[in-house]
Coordinates of C-alpha atoms in Angstrom, one line a residue:
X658 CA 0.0 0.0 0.0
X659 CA 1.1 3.6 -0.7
X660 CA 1.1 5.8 2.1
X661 CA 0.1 9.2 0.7
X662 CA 3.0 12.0 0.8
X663 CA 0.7 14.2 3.7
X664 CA 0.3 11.0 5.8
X665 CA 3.4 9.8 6.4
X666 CA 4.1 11.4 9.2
X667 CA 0.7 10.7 10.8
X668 CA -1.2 7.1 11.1
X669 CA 0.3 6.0 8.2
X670 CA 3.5 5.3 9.8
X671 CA 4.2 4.2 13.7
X672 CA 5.6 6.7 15.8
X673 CA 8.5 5.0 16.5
X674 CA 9.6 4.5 12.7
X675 CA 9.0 7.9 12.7
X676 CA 11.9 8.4 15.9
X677 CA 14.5 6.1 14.6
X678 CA 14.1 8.2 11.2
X679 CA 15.2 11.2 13.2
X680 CA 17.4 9.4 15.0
X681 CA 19.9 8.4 12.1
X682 CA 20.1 11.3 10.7
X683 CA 23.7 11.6 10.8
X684 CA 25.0 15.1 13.2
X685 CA 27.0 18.4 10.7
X686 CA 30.6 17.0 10.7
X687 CA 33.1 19.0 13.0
X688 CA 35.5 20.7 10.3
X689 CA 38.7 21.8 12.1
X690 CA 37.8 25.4 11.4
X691 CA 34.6 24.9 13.6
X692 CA 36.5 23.0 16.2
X693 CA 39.6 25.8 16.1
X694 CA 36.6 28.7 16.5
X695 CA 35.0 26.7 19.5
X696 CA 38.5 26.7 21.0
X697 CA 39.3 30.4 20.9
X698 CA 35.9 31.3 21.8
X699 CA 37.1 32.1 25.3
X700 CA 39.1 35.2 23.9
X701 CA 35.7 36.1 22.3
X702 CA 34.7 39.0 24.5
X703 CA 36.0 42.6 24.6
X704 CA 38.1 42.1 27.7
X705 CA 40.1 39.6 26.0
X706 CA 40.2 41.2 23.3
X707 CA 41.6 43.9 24.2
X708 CA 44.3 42.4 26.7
X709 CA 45.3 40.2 23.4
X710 CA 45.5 43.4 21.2
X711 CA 48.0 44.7 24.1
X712 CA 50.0 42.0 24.3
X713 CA 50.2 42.0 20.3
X714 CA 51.2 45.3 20.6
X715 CA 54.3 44.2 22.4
X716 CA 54.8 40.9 20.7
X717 CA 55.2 43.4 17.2
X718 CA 57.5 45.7 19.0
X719 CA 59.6 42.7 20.8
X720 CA 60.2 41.1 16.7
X721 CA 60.4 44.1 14.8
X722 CA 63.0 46.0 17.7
X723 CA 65.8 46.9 15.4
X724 CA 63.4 48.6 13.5
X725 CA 61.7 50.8 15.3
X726 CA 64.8 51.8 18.1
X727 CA 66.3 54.8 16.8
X728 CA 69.9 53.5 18.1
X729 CA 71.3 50.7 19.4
X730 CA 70.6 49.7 23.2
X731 CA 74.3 50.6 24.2
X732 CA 75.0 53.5 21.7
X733 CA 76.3 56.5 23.9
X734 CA 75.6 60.0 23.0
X735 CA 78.2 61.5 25.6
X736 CA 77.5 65.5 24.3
X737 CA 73.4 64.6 25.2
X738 CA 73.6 62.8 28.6
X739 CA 70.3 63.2 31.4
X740 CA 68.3 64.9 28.7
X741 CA 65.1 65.1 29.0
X742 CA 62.5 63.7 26.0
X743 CA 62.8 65.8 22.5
X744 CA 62.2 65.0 18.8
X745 CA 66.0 63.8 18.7
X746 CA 65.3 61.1 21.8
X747 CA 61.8 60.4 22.4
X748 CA 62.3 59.1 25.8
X749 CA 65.1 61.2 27.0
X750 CA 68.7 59.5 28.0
X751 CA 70.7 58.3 30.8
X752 CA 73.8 59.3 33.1
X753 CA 75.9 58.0 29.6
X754 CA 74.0 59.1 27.0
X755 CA 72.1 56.0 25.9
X756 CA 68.8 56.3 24.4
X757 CA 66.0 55.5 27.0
X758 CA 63.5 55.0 24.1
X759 CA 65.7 52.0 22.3
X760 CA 66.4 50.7 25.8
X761 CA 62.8 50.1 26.5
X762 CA 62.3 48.8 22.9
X763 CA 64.7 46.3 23.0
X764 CA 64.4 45.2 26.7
X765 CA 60.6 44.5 25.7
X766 CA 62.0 41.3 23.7
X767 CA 64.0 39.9 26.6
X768 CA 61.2 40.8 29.2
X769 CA 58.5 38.1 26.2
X770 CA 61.4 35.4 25.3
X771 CA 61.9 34.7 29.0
X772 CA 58.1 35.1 29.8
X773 CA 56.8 33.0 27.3
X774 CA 59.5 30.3 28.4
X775 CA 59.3 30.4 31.8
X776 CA 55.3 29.9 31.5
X777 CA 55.6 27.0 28.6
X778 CA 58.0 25.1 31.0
X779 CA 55.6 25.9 34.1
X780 CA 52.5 25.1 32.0
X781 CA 53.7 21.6 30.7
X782 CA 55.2 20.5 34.2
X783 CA 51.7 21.6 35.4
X784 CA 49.8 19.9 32.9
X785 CA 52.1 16.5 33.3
X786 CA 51.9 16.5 37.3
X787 CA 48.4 17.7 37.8
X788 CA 46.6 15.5 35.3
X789 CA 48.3 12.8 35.9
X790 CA 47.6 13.1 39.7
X791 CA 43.6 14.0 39.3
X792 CA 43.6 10.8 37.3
X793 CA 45.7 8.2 38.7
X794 CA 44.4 6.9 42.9
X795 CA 46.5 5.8 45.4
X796 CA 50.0 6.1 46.5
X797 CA 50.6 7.9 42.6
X798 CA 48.5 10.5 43.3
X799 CA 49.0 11.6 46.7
X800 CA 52.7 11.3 46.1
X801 CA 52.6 14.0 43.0
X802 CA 50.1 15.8 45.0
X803 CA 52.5 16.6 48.0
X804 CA 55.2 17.2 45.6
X805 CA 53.1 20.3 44.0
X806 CA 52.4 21.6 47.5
X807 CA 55.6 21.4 48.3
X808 CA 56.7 23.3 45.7
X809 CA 53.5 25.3 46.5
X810 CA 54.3 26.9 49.6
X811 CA 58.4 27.6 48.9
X812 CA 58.9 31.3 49.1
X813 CA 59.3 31.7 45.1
X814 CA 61.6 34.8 45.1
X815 CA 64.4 33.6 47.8
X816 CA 64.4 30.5 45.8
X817 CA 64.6 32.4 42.3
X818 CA 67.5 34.2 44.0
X819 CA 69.5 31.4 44.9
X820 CA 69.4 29.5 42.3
X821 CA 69.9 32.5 39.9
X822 CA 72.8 33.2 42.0
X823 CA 74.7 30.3 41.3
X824 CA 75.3 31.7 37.7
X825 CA 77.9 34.1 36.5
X826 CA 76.5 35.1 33.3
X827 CA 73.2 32.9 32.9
X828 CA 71.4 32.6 29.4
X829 CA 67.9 33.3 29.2
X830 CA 67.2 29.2 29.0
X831 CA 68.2 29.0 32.2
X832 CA 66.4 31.9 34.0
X833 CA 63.0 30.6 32.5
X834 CA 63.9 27.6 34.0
X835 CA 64.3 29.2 37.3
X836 CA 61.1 31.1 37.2
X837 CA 59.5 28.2 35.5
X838 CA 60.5 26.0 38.3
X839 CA 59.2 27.8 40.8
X840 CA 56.0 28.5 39.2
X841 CA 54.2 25.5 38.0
X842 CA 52.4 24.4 41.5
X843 CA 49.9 26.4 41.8
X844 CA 48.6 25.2 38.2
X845 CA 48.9 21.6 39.3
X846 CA 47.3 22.0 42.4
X847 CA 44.5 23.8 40.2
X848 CA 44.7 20.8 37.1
X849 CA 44.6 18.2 39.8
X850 CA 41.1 19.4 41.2
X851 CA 39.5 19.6 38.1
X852 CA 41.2 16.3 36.3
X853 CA 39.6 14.7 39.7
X854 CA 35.9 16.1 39.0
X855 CA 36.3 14.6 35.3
X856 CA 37.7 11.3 36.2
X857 CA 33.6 10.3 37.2
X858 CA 32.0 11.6 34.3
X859 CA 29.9 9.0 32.3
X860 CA 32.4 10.1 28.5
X861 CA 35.8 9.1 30.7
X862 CA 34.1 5.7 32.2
X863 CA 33.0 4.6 28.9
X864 CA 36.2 5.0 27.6
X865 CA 37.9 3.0 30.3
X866 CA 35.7 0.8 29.9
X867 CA 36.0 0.3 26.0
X868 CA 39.8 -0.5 27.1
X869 CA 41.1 2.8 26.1
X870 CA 44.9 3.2 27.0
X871 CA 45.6 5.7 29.6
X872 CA 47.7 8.6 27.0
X873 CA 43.9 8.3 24.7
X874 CA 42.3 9.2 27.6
X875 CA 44.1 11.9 28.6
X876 CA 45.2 13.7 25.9
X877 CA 41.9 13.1 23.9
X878 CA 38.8 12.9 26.6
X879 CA 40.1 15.0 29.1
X880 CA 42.3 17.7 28.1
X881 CA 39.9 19.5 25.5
X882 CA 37.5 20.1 28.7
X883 CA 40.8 21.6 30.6
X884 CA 41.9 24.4 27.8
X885 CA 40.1 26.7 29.6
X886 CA 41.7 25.9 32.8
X887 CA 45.0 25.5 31.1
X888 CA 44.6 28.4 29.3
X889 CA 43.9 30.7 32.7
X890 CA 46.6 29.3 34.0
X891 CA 49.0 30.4 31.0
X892 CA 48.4 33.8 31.6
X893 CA 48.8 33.6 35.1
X894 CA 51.9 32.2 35.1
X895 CA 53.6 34.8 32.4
X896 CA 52.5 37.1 34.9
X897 CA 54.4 35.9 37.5
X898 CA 57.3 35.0 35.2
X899 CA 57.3 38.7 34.0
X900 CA 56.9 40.0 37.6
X901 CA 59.8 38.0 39.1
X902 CA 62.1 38.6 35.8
X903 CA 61.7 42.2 36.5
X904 CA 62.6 41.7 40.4
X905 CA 65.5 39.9 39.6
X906 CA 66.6 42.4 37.3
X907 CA 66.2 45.5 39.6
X908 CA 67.7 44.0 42.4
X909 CA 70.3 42.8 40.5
X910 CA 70.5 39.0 40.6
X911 CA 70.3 38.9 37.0
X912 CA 73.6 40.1 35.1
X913 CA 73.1 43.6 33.2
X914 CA 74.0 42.1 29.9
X915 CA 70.9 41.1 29.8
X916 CA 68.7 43.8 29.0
X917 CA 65.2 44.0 30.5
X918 CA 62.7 46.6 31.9
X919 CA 64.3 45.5 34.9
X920 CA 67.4 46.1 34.0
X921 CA 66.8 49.8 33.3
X922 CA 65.3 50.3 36.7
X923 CA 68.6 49.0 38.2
X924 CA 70.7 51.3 36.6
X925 CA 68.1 53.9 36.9
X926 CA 68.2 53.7 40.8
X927 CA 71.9 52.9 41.2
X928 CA 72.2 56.7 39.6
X929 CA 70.1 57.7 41.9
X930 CA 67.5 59.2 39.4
X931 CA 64.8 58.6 41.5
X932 CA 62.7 61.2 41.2
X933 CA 64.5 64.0 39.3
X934 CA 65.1 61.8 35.9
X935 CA 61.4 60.6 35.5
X936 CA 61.7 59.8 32.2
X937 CA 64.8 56.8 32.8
X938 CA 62.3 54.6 35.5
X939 CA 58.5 55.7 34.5
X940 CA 58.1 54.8 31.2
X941 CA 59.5 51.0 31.2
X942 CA 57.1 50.4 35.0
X943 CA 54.4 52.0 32.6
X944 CA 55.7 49.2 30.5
X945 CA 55.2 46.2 33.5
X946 CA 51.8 47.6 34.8
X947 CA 50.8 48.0 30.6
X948 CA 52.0 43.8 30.3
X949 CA 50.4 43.4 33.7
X950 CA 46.8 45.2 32.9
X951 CA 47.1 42.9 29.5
X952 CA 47.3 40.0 31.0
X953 CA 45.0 39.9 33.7
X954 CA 42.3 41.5 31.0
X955 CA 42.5 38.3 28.9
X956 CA 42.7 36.2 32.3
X957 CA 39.2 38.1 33.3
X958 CA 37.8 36.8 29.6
X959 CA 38.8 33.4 30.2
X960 CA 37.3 33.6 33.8
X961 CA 34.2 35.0 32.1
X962 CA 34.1 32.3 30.3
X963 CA 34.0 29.3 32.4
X964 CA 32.5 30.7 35.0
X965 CA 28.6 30.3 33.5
X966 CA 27.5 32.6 36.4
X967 CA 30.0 35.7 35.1
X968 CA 29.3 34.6 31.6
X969 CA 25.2 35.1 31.5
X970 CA 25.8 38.0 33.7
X971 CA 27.8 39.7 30.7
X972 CA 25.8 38.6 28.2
X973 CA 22.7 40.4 29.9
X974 CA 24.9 43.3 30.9
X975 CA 25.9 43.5 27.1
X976 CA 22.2 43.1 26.1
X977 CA 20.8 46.2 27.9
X978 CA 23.5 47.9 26.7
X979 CA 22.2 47.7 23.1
X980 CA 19.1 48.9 24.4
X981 CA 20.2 52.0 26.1
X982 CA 19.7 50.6 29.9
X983 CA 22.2 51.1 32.1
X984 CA 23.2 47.7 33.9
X985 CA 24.3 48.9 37.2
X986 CA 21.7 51.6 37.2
X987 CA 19.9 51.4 41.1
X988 CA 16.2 52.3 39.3
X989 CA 15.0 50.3 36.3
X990 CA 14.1 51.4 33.5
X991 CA 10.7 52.5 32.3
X992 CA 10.0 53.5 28.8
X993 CA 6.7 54.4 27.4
X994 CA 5.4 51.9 24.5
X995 CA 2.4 53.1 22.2
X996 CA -0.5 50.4 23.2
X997 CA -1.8 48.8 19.8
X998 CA -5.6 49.6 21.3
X999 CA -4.7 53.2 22.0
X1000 CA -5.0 55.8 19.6
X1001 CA -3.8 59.7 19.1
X1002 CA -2.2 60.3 23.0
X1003 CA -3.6 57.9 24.7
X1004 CA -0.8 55.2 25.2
X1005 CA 0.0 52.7 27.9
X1006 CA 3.3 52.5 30.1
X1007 CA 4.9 49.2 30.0
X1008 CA 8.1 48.6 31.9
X1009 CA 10.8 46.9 29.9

Protein backbone atom coordinates (compact mmCIF):
# COMPACT_ATOMS: atom_id res chain seq x y z
CA UNK A 1 0.00 0.00 0.00
CA UNK A 2 1.06 3.57 -0.69
CA UNK A 3 1.15 5.79 2.11
CA UNK A 4 0.14 9.24 0.73
CA UNK A 5 2.96 11.95 0.77
CA UNK A 6 0.66 14.16 3.72
CA UNK A 7 0.33 11.02 5.75
CA UNK A 8 3.39 9.82 6.36
CA UNK A 9 4.07 11.37 9.22
CA UNK A 10 0.72 10.72 10.84
CA UNK A 11 -1.20 7.12 11.07
CA UNK A 12 0.34 5.98 8.18
CA UNK A 13 3.48 5.28 9.80
CA UNK A 14 4.21 4.20 13.68
CA UNK A 15 5.56 6.72 15.82
CA UNK A 16 8.50 5.03 16.53
CA UNK A 17 9.57 4.47 12.69
CA UNK A 18 9.01 7.93 12.68
CA UNK A 19 11.87 8.41 15.91
CA UNK A 20 14.54 6.12 14.62
CA UNK A 21 14.08 8.18 11.17
CA UNK A 22 15.23 11.16 13.24
CA UNK A 23 17.42 9.39 15.04
CA UNK A 24 19.89 8.35 12.14
CA UNK A 25 20.11 11.27 10.75
CA UNK A 26 23.68 11.59 10.76
CA UNK A 27 25.01 15.08 13.16
CA UNK A 28 27.03 18.41 10.69
CA UNK A 29 30.62 17.03 10.74
CA UNK A 30 33.11 19.04 13.02
CA UNK A 31 35.55 20.74 10.34
CA UNK A 32 38.70 21.80 12.07
CA UNK A 33 37.85 25.35 11.44
CA UNK A 34 34.56 24.88 13.60
CA UNK A 35 36.45 23.03 16.24
CA UNK A 36 39.60 25.78 16.07
CA UNK A 37 36.60 28.69 16.45
CA UNK A 38 35.01 26.73 19.50
CA UNK A 39 38.52 26.72 20.98
CA UNK A 40 39.28 30.38 20.88
CA UNK A 41 35.93 31.27 21.81
CA UNK A 42 37.10 32.13 25.34
CA UNK A 43 39.13 35.15 23.93
CA UNK A 44 35.68 36.12 22.34
CA UNK A 45 34.74 38.97 24.50
CA UNK A 46 36.00 42.58 24.63
CA UNK A 47 38.10 42.14 27.70
CA UNK A 48 40.11 39.59 26.03
CA UNK A 49 40.21 41.22 23.31
CA UNK A 50 41.57 43.86 24.21
CA UNK A 51 44.29 42.40 26.65
CA UNK A 52 45.32 40.24 23.39
CA UNK A 53 45.45 43.38 21.21
CA UNK A 54 48.02 44.72 24.08
CA UNK A 55 49.96 42.03 24.30
CA UNK A 56 50.16 41.96 20.27
CA UNK A 57 51.21 45.29 20.62
CA UNK A 58 54.32 44.24 22.42
CA UNK A 59 54.78 40.89 20.75
CA UNK A 60 55.21 43.39 17.18
CA UNK A 61 57.46 45.74 18.95
CA UNK A 62 59.62 42.67 20.81
CA UNK A 63 60.23 41.06 16.66
CA UNK A 64 60.43 44.13 14.80
CA UNK A 65 63.03 46.02 17.69
CA UNK A 66 65.77 46.86 15.39
CA UNK A 67 63.42 48.57 13.54
CA UNK A 68 61.70 50.78 15.34
CA UNK A 69 64.81 51.82 18.09
CA UNK A 70 66.26 54.82 16.76
CA UNK A 71 69.87 53.54 18.08
CA UNK A 72 71.27 50.75 19.40
CA UNK A 73 70.62 49.67 23.19
CA UNK A 74 74.33 50.60 24.19
CA UNK A 75 74.98 53.50 21.68
CA UNK A 76 76.34 56.49 23.94
CA UNK A 77 75.57 60.04 23.01
CA UNK A 78 78.17 61.52 25.55
CA UNK A 79 77.47 65.53 24.33
CA UNK A 80 73.42 64.65 25.21
CA UNK A 81 73.60 62.79 28.63
CA UNK A 82 70.32 63.23 31.37
CA UNK A 83 68.27 64.88 28.68
CA UNK A 84 65.13 65.11 28.98
CA UNK A 85 62.50 63.74 26.01
CA UNK A 86 62.79 65.81 22.52
CA UNK A 87 62.19 65.02 18.82
CA UNK A 88 66.00 63.82 18.70
CA UNK A 89 65.35 61.13 21.76
CA UNK A 90 61.81 60.41 22.41
CA UNK A 91 62.27 59.05 25.83
CA UNK A 92 65.11 61.25 26.98
CA UNK A 93 68.69 59.51 27.98
CA UNK A 94 70.68 58.29 30.81
CA UNK A 95 73.83 59.31 33.07
CA UNK A 96 75.92 58.04 29.64
CA UNK A 97 73.98 59.09 27.01
CA UNK A 98 72.10 56.04 25.88
CA UNK A 99 68.80 56.29 24.43
CA UNK A 100 65.98 55.48 26.98
CA UNK A 101 63.53 54.98 24.07
CA UNK A 102 65.71 52.00 22.32
CA UNK A 103 66.42 50.67 25.84
CA UNK A 104 62.77 50.09 26.52
CA UNK A 105 62.32 48.84 22.92
CA UNK A 106 64.69 46.31 22.98
CA UNK A 107 64.44 45.21 26.68
CA UNK A 108 60.60 44.47 25.68
CA UNK A 109 61.97 41.32 23.73
CA UNK A 110 64.02 39.92 26.64
CA UNK A 111 61.19 40.77 29.15
CA UNK A 112 58.55 38.09 26.24
CA UNK A 113 61.44 35.37 25.32
CA UNK A 114 61.93 34.73 28.97
CA UNK A 115 58.09 35.05 29.82
CA UNK A 116 56.82 33.00 27.33
CA UNK A 117 59.47 30.31 28.36
CA UNK A 118 59.26 30.37 31.76
CA UNK A 119 55.30 29.92 31.48
CA UNK A 120 55.57 27.00 28.60
CA UNK A 121 58.02 25.15 31.01
CA UNK A 122 55.60 25.87 34.12
CA UNK A 123 52.50 25.15 32.04
CA UNK A 124 53.72 21.63 30.70
CA UNK A 125 55.21 20.54 34.17
CA UNK A 126 51.67 21.63 35.37
CA UNK A 127 49.82 19.89 32.89
CA UNK A 128 52.05 16.46 33.28
CA UNK A 129 51.90 16.46 37.34
CA UNK A 130 48.41 17.73 37.79
CA UNK A 131 46.60 15.49 35.34
CA UNK A 132 48.29 12.85 35.95
CA UNK A 133 47.62 13.07 39.73
CA UNK A 134 43.64 13.96 39.29
CA UNK A 135 43.59 10.75 37.28
CA UNK A 136 45.68 8.22 38.72
CA UNK A 137 44.39 6.93 42.86
CA UNK A 138 46.49 5.79 45.41
CA UNK A 139 49.97 6.12 46.54
CA UNK A 140 50.64 7.88 42.60
CA UNK A 141 48.47 10.51 43.33
CA UNK A 142 49.01 11.56 46.74
CA UNK A 143 52.66 11.31 46.08
CA UNK A 144 52.63 14.05 42.99
CA UNK A 145 50.09 15.81 44.95
CA UNK A 146 52.49 16.61 48.04
CA UNK A 147 55.20 17.22 45.57
CA UNK A 148 53.08 20.29 44.02
CA UNK A 149 52.38 21.61 47.49
CA UNK A 150 55.62 21.39 48.34
CA UNK A 151 56.72 23.34 45.69
CA UNK A 152 53.46 25.29 46.54
CA UNK A 153 54.30 26.85 49.59
CA UNK A 154 58.37 27.59 48.92
CA UNK A 155 58.93 31.27 49.08
CA UNK A 156 59.31 31.70 45.12
CA UNK A 157 61.62 34.76 45.06
CA UNK A 158 64.40 33.64 47.83
CA UNK A 159 64.44 30.50 45.82
CA UNK A 160 64.64 32.43 42.31
CA UNK A 161 67.53 34.24 44.02
CA UNK A 162 69.49 31.43 44.90
CA UNK A 163 69.42 29.49 42.30
CA UNK A 164 69.94 32.48 39.86
CA UNK A 165 72.82 33.17 42.03
CA UNK A 166 74.73 30.34 41.31
CA UNK A 167 75.34 31.67 37.68
CA UNK A 168 77.91 34.14 36.47
CA UNK A 169 76.54 35.10 33.25
CA UNK A 170 73.16 32.93 32.94
CA UNK A 171 71.37 32.57 29.39
CA UNK A 172 67.91 33.29 29.16
CA UNK A 173 67.20 29.21 28.97
CA UNK A 174 68.22 28.96 32.18
CA UNK A 175 66.36 31.90 33.99
CA UNK A 176 63.04 30.61 32.45
CA UNK A 177 63.90 27.65 34.00
CA UNK A 178 64.32 29.23 37.32
CA UNK A 179 61.14 31.10 37.21
CA UNK A 180 59.52 28.23 35.53
CA UNK A 181 60.51 26.01 38.30
CA UNK A 182 59.20 27.81 40.80
CA UNK A 183 56.03 28.51 39.25
CA UNK A 184 54.21 25.50 38.01
CA UNK A 185 52.40 24.43 41.50
CA UNK A 186 49.91 26.36 41.83
CA UNK A 187 48.57 25.16 38.16
CA UNK A 188 48.85 21.63 39.27
CA UNK A 189 47.30 22.02 42.38
CA UNK A 190 44.46 23.83 40.18
CA UNK A 191 44.66 20.83 37.11
CA UNK A 192 44.64 18.25 39.77
CA UNK A 193 41.08 19.45 41.22
CA UNK A 194 39.52 19.63 38.11
CA UNK A 195 41.19 16.26 36.33
CA UNK A 196 39.58 14.69 39.74
CA UNK A 197 35.85 16.09 39.04
CA UNK A 198 36.31 14.59 35.27
CA UNK A 199 37.69 11.29 36.15
CA UNK A 200 33.63 10.34 37.21
CA UNK A 201 32.05 11.63 34.33
CA UNK A 202 29.88 9.04 32.34
CA UNK A 203 32.38 10.12 28.50
CA UNK A 204 35.76 9.06 30.67
CA UNK A 205 34.07 5.74 32.24
CA UNK A 206 33.04 4.56 28.90
CA UNK A 207 36.24 5.03 27.56
CA UNK A 208 37.89 2.95 30.29
CA UNK A 209 35.71 0.81 29.87
CA UNK A 210 36.03 0.26 26.01
CA UNK A 211 39.82 -0.47 27.11
CA UNK A 212 41.15 2.83 26.09
CA UNK A 213 44.85 3.19 27.03
CA UNK A 214 45.56 5.74 29.58
CA UNK A 215 47.66 8.61 27.03
CA UNK A 216 43.91 8.35 24.69
CA UNK A 217 42.28 9.24 27.56
CA UNK A 218 44.14 11.87 28.59
CA UNK A 219 45.20 13.66 25.93
CA UNK A 220 41.85 13.14 23.88
CA UNK A 221 38.82 12.91 26.65
CA UNK A 222 40.05 15.00 29.15
CA UNK A 223 42.27 17.70 28.06
CA UNK A 224 39.93 19.48 25.52
CA UNK A 225 37.54 20.05 28.71
CA UNK A 226 40.83 21.61 30.62
CA UNK A 227 41.86 24.37 27.76
CA UNK A 228 40.09 26.74 29.61
CA UNK A 229 41.65 25.90 32.76
CA UNK A 230 45.01 25.49 31.12
CA UNK A 231 44.64 28.35 29.34
CA UNK A 232 43.87 30.71 32.74
CA UNK A 233 46.64 29.27 33.98
CA UNK A 234 48.99 30.40 30.98
CA UNK A 235 48.36 33.76 31.60
CA UNK A 236 48.80 33.60 35.11
CA UNK A 237 51.85 32.17 35.10
CA UNK A 238 53.62 34.79 32.40
CA UNK A 239 52.48 37.10 34.93
CA UNK A 240 54.36 35.93 37.51
CA UNK A 241 57.26 35.05 35.20
CA UNK A 242 57.32 38.66 34.01
CA UNK A 243 56.93 39.97 37.58
CA UNK A 244 59.80 37.96 39.14
CA UNK A 245 62.11 38.62 35.80
CA UNK A 246 61.70 42.24 36.52
CA UNK A 247 62.59 41.71 40.37
CA UNK A 248 65.53 39.91 39.65
CA UNK A 249 66.64 42.36 37.33
CA UNK A 250 66.15 45.49 39.62
CA UNK A 251 67.67 43.98 42.45
CA UNK A 252 70.28 42.84 40.54
CA UNK A 253 70.51 39.00 40.64
CA UNK A 254 70.30 38.89 36.98
CA UNK A 255 73.62 40.14 35.07
CA UNK A 256 73.14 43.60 33.15
CA UNK A 257 74.03 42.15 29.94
CA UNK A 258 70.87 41.09 29.81
CA UNK A 259 68.67 43.80 29.01
CA UNK A 260 65.20 43.95 30.52
CA UNK A 261 62.70 46.62 31.86
CA UNK A 262 64.25 45.54 34.93
CA UNK A 263 67.38 46.11 34.00
CA UNK A 264 66.83 49.85 33.26
CA UNK A 265 65.29 50.34 36.66
CA UNK A 266 68.58 48.97 38.17
CA UNK A 267 70.73 51.25 36.59
CA UNK A 268 68.09 53.88 36.91
CA UNK A 269 68.22 53.74 40.80
CA UNK A 270 71.88 52.94 41.17
CA UNK A 271 72.18 56.68 39.64
CA UNK A 272 70.09 57.66 41.86
CA UNK A 273 67.49 59.22 39.37
CA UNK A 274 64.82 58.59 41.49
CA UNK A 275 62.74 61.25 41.17
CA UNK A 276 64.53 64.05 39.29
CA UNK A 277 65.14 61.79 35.89
CA UNK A 278 61.40 60.56 35.50
CA UNK A 279 61.65 59.79 32.18
CA UNK A 280 64.82 56.83 32.83
CA UNK A 281 62.28 54.56 35.51
CA UNK A 282 58.50 55.73 34.48
CA UNK A 283 58.12 54.80 31.17
CA UNK A 284 59.50 51.01 31.16
CA UNK A 285 57.10 50.43 35.02
CA UNK A 286 54.43 52.01 32.58
CA UNK A 287 55.71 49.23 30.54
CA UNK A 288 55.24 46.20 33.47
CA UNK A 289 51.79 47.59 34.83
CA UNK A 290 50.79 47.97 30.62
CA UNK A 291 51.98 43.79 30.31
CA UNK A 292 50.38 43.36 33.74
CA UNK A 293 46.85 45.17 32.88
CA UNK A 294 47.09 42.85 29.47
CA UNK A 295 47.30 40.03 31.05
CA UNK A 296 44.98 39.95 33.69
CA UNK A 297 42.34 41.52 31.00
CA UNK A 298 42.45 38.28 28.92
CA UNK A 299 42.72 36.25 32.32
CA UNK A 300 39.21 38.10 33.35
CA UNK A 301 37.79 36.83 29.64
CA UNK A 302 38.81 33.37 30.20
CA UNK A 303 37.31 33.60 33.83
CA UNK A 304 34.19 35.05 32.07
CA UNK A 305 34.07 32.27 30.29
CA UNK A 306 34.03 29.26 32.39
CA UNK A 307 32.47 30.66 34.99
CA UNK A 308 28.65 30.33 33.47
CA UNK A 309 27.51 32.65 36.39
CA UNK A 310 30.02 35.66 35.08
CA UNK A 311 29.26 34.61 31.55
CA UNK A 312 25.23 35.14 31.52
CA UNK A 313 25.79 38.01 33.72
CA UNK A 314 27.77 39.67 30.72
CA UNK A 315 25.84 38.57 28.22
CA UNK A 316 22.66 40.44 29.89
CA UNK A 317 24.91 43.29 30.87
CA UNK A 318 25.87 43.52 27.10
CA UNK A 319 22.24 43.11 26.06
CA UNK A 320 20.76 46.20 27.89
CA UNK A 321 23.53 47.93 26.67
CA UNK A 322 22.16 47.68 23.08
CA UNK A 323 19.05 48.90 24.42
CA UNK A 324 20.20 52.02 26.08
CA UNK A 325 19.66 50.64 29.90
CA UNK A 326 22.17 51.14 32.06
CA UNK A 327 23.18 47.73 33.90
CA UNK A 328 24.27 48.86 37.19
CA UNK A 329 21.68 51.61 37.24
CA UNK A 330 19.89 51.41 41.08
CA UNK A 331 16.25 52.34 39.30
CA UNK A 332 15.02 50.26 36.29
CA UNK A 333 14.06 51.42 33.51
CA UNK A 334 10.75 52.55 32.28
CA UNK A 335 9.97 53.54 28.81
CA UNK A 336 6.71 54.43 27.36
CA UNK A 337 5.41 51.92 24.48
CA UNK A 338 2.36 53.13 22.16
CA UNK A 339 -0.48 50.36 23.19
CA UNK A 340 -1.82 48.84 19.80
CA UNK A 341 -5.56 49.58 21.26
CA UNK A 342 -4.70 53.22 21.98
CA UNK A 343 -5.01 55.81 19.62
CA UNK A 344 -3.77 59.70 19.15
CA UNK A 345 -2.23 60.28 22.96
CA UNK A 346 -3.57 57.85 24.70
CA UNK A 347 -0.79 55.20 25.20
CA UNK A 348 0.00 52.73 27.92
CA UNK A 349 3.32 52.53 30.13
CA UNK A 350 4.88 49.20 30.01
CA UNK A 351 8.11 48.57 31.88
CA UNK A 352 10.83 46.95 29.87
Amino acid sequence: MTIPADDRTGAGVPATAVLLTAERTPAPRKTFWTQLGASLAMFGNRKSAAGLIILGVFILVAVFAPWIAPYGPSVQHLDATLQPPSWQHLLGTTHIGEDVFSQLVYGTRGVLVVGFLATIMATVVAIVVGVTAGYLRGWKSESLSALSNVFLVLPGLPLMIIIASQFEDPPLVVIAAVLGLTGWAWGARVLRAQTMSLRNRDFIQAARANGEPLHRIILVEMLPNLMAIIASSFVGTMTAAVLGLTTLAFIGVIPVSNLNWGTILFWAQQNSAFPDYWWWYVPAGLCIALLGVALALINFGIDEYVNPRLRSAGERARALKKRGIDANAAVTAVRTIPSPATTGSDQESTPV
